[in-house]
mmCIF file of C-alpha atoms in Angstrom:
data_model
loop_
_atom_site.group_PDB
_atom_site.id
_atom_site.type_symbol
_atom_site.label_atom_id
_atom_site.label_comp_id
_atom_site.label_asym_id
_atom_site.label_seq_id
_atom_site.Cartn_x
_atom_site.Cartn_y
_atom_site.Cartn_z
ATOM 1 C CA UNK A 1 0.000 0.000 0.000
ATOM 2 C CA UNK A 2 2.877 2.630 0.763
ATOM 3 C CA UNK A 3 4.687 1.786 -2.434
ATOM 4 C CA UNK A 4 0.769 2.443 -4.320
ATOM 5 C CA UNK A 5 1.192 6.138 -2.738
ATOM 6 C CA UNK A 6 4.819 6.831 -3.405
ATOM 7 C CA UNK A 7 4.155 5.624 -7.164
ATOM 8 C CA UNK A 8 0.617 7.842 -7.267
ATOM 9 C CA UNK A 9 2.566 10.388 -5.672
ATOM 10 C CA UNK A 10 5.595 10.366 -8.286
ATOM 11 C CA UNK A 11 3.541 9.919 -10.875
ATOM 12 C CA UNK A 12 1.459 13.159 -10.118
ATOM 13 C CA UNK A 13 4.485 15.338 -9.607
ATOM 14 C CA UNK A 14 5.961 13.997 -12.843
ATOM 15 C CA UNK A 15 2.013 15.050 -14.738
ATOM 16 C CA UNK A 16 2.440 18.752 -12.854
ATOM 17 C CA UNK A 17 5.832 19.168 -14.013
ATOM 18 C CA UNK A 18 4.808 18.226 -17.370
ATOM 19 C CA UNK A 19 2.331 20.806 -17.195
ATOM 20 C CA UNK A 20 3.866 23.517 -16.144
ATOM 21 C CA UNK A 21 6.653 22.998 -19.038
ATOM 22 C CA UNK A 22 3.945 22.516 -21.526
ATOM 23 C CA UNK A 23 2.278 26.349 -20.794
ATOM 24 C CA UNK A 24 6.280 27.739 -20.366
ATOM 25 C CA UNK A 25 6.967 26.635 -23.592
ATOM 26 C CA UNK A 26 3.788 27.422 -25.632
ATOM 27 C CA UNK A 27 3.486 30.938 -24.415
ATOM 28 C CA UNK A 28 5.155 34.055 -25.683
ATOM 29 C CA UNK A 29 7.087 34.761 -22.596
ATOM 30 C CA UNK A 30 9.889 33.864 -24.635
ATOM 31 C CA UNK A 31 9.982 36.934 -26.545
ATOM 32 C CA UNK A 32 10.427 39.119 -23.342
ATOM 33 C CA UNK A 33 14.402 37.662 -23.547
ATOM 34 C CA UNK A 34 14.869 39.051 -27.086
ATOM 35 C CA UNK A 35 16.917 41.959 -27.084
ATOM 36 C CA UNK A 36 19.137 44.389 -29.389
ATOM 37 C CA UNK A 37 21.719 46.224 -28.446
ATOM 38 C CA UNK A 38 23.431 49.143 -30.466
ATOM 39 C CA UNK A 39 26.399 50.400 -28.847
ATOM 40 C CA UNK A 40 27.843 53.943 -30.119
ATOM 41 C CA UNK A 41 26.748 53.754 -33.626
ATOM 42 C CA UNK A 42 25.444 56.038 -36.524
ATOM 43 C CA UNK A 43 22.005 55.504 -38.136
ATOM 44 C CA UNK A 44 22.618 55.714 -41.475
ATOM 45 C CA UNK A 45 19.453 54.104 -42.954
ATOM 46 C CA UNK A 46 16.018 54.057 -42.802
ATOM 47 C CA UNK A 47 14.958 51.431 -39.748
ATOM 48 C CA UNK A 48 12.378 50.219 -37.554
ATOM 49 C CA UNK A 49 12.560 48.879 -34.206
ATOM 50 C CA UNK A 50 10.061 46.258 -34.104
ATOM 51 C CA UNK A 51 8.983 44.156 -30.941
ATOM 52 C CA UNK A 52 10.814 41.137 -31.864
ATOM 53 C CA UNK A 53 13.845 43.291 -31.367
ATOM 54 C CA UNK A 54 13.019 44.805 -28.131
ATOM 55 C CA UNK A 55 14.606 46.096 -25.645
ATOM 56 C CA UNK A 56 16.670 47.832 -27.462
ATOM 57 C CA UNK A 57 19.995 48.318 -25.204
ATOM 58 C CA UNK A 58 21.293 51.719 -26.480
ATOM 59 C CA UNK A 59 25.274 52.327 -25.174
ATOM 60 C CA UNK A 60 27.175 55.563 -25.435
ATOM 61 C CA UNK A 61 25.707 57.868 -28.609
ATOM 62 C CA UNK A 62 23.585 56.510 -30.615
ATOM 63 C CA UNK A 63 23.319 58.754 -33.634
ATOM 64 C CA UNK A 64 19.855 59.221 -35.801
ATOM 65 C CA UNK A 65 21.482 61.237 -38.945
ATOM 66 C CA UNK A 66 20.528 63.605 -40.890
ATOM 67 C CA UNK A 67 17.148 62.920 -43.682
ATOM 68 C CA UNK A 68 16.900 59.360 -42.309
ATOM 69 C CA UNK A 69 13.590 57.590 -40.831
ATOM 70 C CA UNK A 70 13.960 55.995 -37.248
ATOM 71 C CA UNK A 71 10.113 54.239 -36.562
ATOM 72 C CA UNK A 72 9.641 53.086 -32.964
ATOM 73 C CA UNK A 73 6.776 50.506 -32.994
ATOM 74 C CA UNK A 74 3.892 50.371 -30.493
ATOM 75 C CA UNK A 75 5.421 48.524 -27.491
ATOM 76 C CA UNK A 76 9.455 48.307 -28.049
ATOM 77 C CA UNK A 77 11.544 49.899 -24.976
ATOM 78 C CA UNK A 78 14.619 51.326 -25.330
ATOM 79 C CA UNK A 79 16.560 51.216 -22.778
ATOM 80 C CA UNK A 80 20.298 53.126 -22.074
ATOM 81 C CA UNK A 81 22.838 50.939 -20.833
ATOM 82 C CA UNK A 82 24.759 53.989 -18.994
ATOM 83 C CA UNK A 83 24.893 57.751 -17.476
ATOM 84 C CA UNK A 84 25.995 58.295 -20.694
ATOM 85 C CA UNK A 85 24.324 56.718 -22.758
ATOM 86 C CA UNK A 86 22.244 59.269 -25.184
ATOM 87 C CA UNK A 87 20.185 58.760 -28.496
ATOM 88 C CA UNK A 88 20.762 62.182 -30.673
ATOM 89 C CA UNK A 89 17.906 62.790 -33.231
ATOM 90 C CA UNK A 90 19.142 64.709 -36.641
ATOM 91 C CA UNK A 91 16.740 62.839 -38.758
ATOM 92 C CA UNK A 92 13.261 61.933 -38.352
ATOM 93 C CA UNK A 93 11.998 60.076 -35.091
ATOM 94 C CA UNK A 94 8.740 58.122 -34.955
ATOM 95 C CA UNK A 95 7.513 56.377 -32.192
ATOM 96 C CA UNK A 96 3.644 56.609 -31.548
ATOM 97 C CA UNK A 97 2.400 53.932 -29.044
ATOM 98 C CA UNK A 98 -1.101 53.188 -28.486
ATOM 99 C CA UNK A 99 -2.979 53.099 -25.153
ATOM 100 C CA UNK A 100 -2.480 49.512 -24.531
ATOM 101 C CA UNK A 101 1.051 49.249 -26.463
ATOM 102 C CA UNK A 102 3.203 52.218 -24.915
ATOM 103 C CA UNK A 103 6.507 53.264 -26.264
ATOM 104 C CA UNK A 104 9.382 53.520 -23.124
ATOM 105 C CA UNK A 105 12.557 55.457 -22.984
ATOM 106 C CA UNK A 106 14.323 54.297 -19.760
ATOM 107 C CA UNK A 107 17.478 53.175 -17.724
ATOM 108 C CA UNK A 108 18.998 49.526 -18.187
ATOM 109 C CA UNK A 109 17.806 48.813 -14.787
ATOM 110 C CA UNK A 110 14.516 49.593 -15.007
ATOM 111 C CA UNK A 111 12.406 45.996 -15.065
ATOM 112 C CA UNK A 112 9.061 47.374 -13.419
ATOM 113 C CA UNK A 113 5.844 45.254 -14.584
ATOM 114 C CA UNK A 114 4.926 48.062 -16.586
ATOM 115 C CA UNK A 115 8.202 48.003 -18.543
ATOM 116 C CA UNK A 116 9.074 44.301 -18.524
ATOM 117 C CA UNK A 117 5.294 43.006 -18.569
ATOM 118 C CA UNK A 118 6.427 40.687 -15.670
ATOM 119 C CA UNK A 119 4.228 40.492 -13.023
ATOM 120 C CA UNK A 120 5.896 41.989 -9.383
ATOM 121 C CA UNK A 121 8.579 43.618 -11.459
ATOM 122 C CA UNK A 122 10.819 45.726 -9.552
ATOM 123 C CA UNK A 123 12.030 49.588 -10.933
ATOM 124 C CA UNK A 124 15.524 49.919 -9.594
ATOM 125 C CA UNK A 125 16.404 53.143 -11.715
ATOM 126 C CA UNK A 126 17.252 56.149 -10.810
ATOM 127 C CA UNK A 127 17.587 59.781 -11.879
ATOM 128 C CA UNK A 128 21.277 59.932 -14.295
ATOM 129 C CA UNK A 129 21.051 56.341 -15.391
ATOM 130 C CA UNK A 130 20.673 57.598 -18.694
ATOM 131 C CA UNK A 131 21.794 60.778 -20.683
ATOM 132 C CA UNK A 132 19.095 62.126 -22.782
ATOM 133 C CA UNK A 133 17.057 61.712 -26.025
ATOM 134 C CA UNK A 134 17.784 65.302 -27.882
ATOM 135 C CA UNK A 135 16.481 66.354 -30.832
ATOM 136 C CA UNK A 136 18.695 68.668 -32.931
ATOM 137 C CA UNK A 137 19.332 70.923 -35.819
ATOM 138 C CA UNK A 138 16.192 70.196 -38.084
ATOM 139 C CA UNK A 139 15.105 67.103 -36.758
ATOM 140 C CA UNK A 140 11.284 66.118 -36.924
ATOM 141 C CA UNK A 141 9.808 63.742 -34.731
ATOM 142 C CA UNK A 142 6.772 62.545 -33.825
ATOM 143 C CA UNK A 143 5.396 61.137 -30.385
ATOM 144 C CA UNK A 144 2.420 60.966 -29.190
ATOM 145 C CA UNK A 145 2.201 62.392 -25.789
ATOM 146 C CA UNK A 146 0.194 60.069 -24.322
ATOM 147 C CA UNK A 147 1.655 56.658 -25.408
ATOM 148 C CA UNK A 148 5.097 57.012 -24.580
ATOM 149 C CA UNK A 149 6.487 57.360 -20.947
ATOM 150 C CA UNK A 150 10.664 58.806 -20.381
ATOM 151 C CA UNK A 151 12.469 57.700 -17.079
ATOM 152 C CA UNK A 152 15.162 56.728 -15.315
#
C-alpha cells in the first residue's frame, strides 16, 4: 500500500511538471528575452525597431542622422545601458504607441511590470542612469504624448 502512494505520488508530480513545461513553452514569454543592443553607432538608414527586437539596449551615442527615418513601434523599450548613454535625433523620429502598447525610454535597470510586462517587477532606476534623447538641428519627430512614458 505505501509503495501504491509513493508511485501515485511520483507519478502526479511527474504530470504537474509536465504541465507547467507545456504552458512555459507554448506561451510568448519567450519573446520578453529578445533583445538588441546598439552600442555607439550612426544611423545611417532608414529602420524600424520592431517588438521582436526589443529592448533595445542603447550604449554611449547613438546617432539618428541627418534625412533618415527611425520608426519606434507600439510597445518596443529602449533602454540606455549607462549615465551616458544618449540617443541624438538629426533625422526623423517616430515612435507613436497606443494606449495599450506604450513606447518607453528608460534606464537599463529599469524591469518594473509596466516596462518588462512581468508580473511583481521591480524599478531599480534612478535619476542619471541615462543621458538624454535630444532632438537637434532640423530634426522632426513625432510622439504621441500620451503613449510614450521617459524615465530613469
Amino acid at each position: 500500500l505505501k509503495n501504491r502512494r509513493t508511485i501515485y505520488f511520483r507519478r502526479k508530480i511527474f504530470f504537474v511538471f509536465v504541465m507547467f513545461l507545456v504552458v512555459l513553452l507554448s506561451s510568448d514569454s519567450h519573446e520578453a528575452f529578445a533583445s538588441t543592443s546598439l552600442n555607439g553607432v550612426n544611423i545611417s538608414s532608414d529602420t524600424t525597431w520592431d517588438l521582436a527586437g526589443s529592448p533595445y539596449i542603447l550604449g554611449g551615442i547613438v546617432t539618428l542622422l541627418p534625412n533618415i527615418n527611425l520608426t519606434i513601434d507600439p510597445g518596443v523599450v529602449v533602454k540606455f545601458s549607462d549615465p551616458f548613454s544618449r540617443l541624438e535625433v538629426y533625422g526623423n523620429l517616430n515612435a507613436n504607441g497606443t494606449a495599450s502598447q506604450k513606447i518607453y525610454f528608460t534606464g537599463i535597470n529599469d524591469n518594473s511590470e509596466e516596462v518588462t510586462g512581468v508580473v511583481g517587477g521591480v524599478d531599480n532606476g534612478a535619476p542619471g542612469d541615462w543621458r538624454r534623447l535630444a532632438f537637434l538641428d532640423d530634426s522632426i519627430s513625432s510622439l504621441t504624448s500620451h503613449y510614450y512614458k521617459i524615465w530613469g
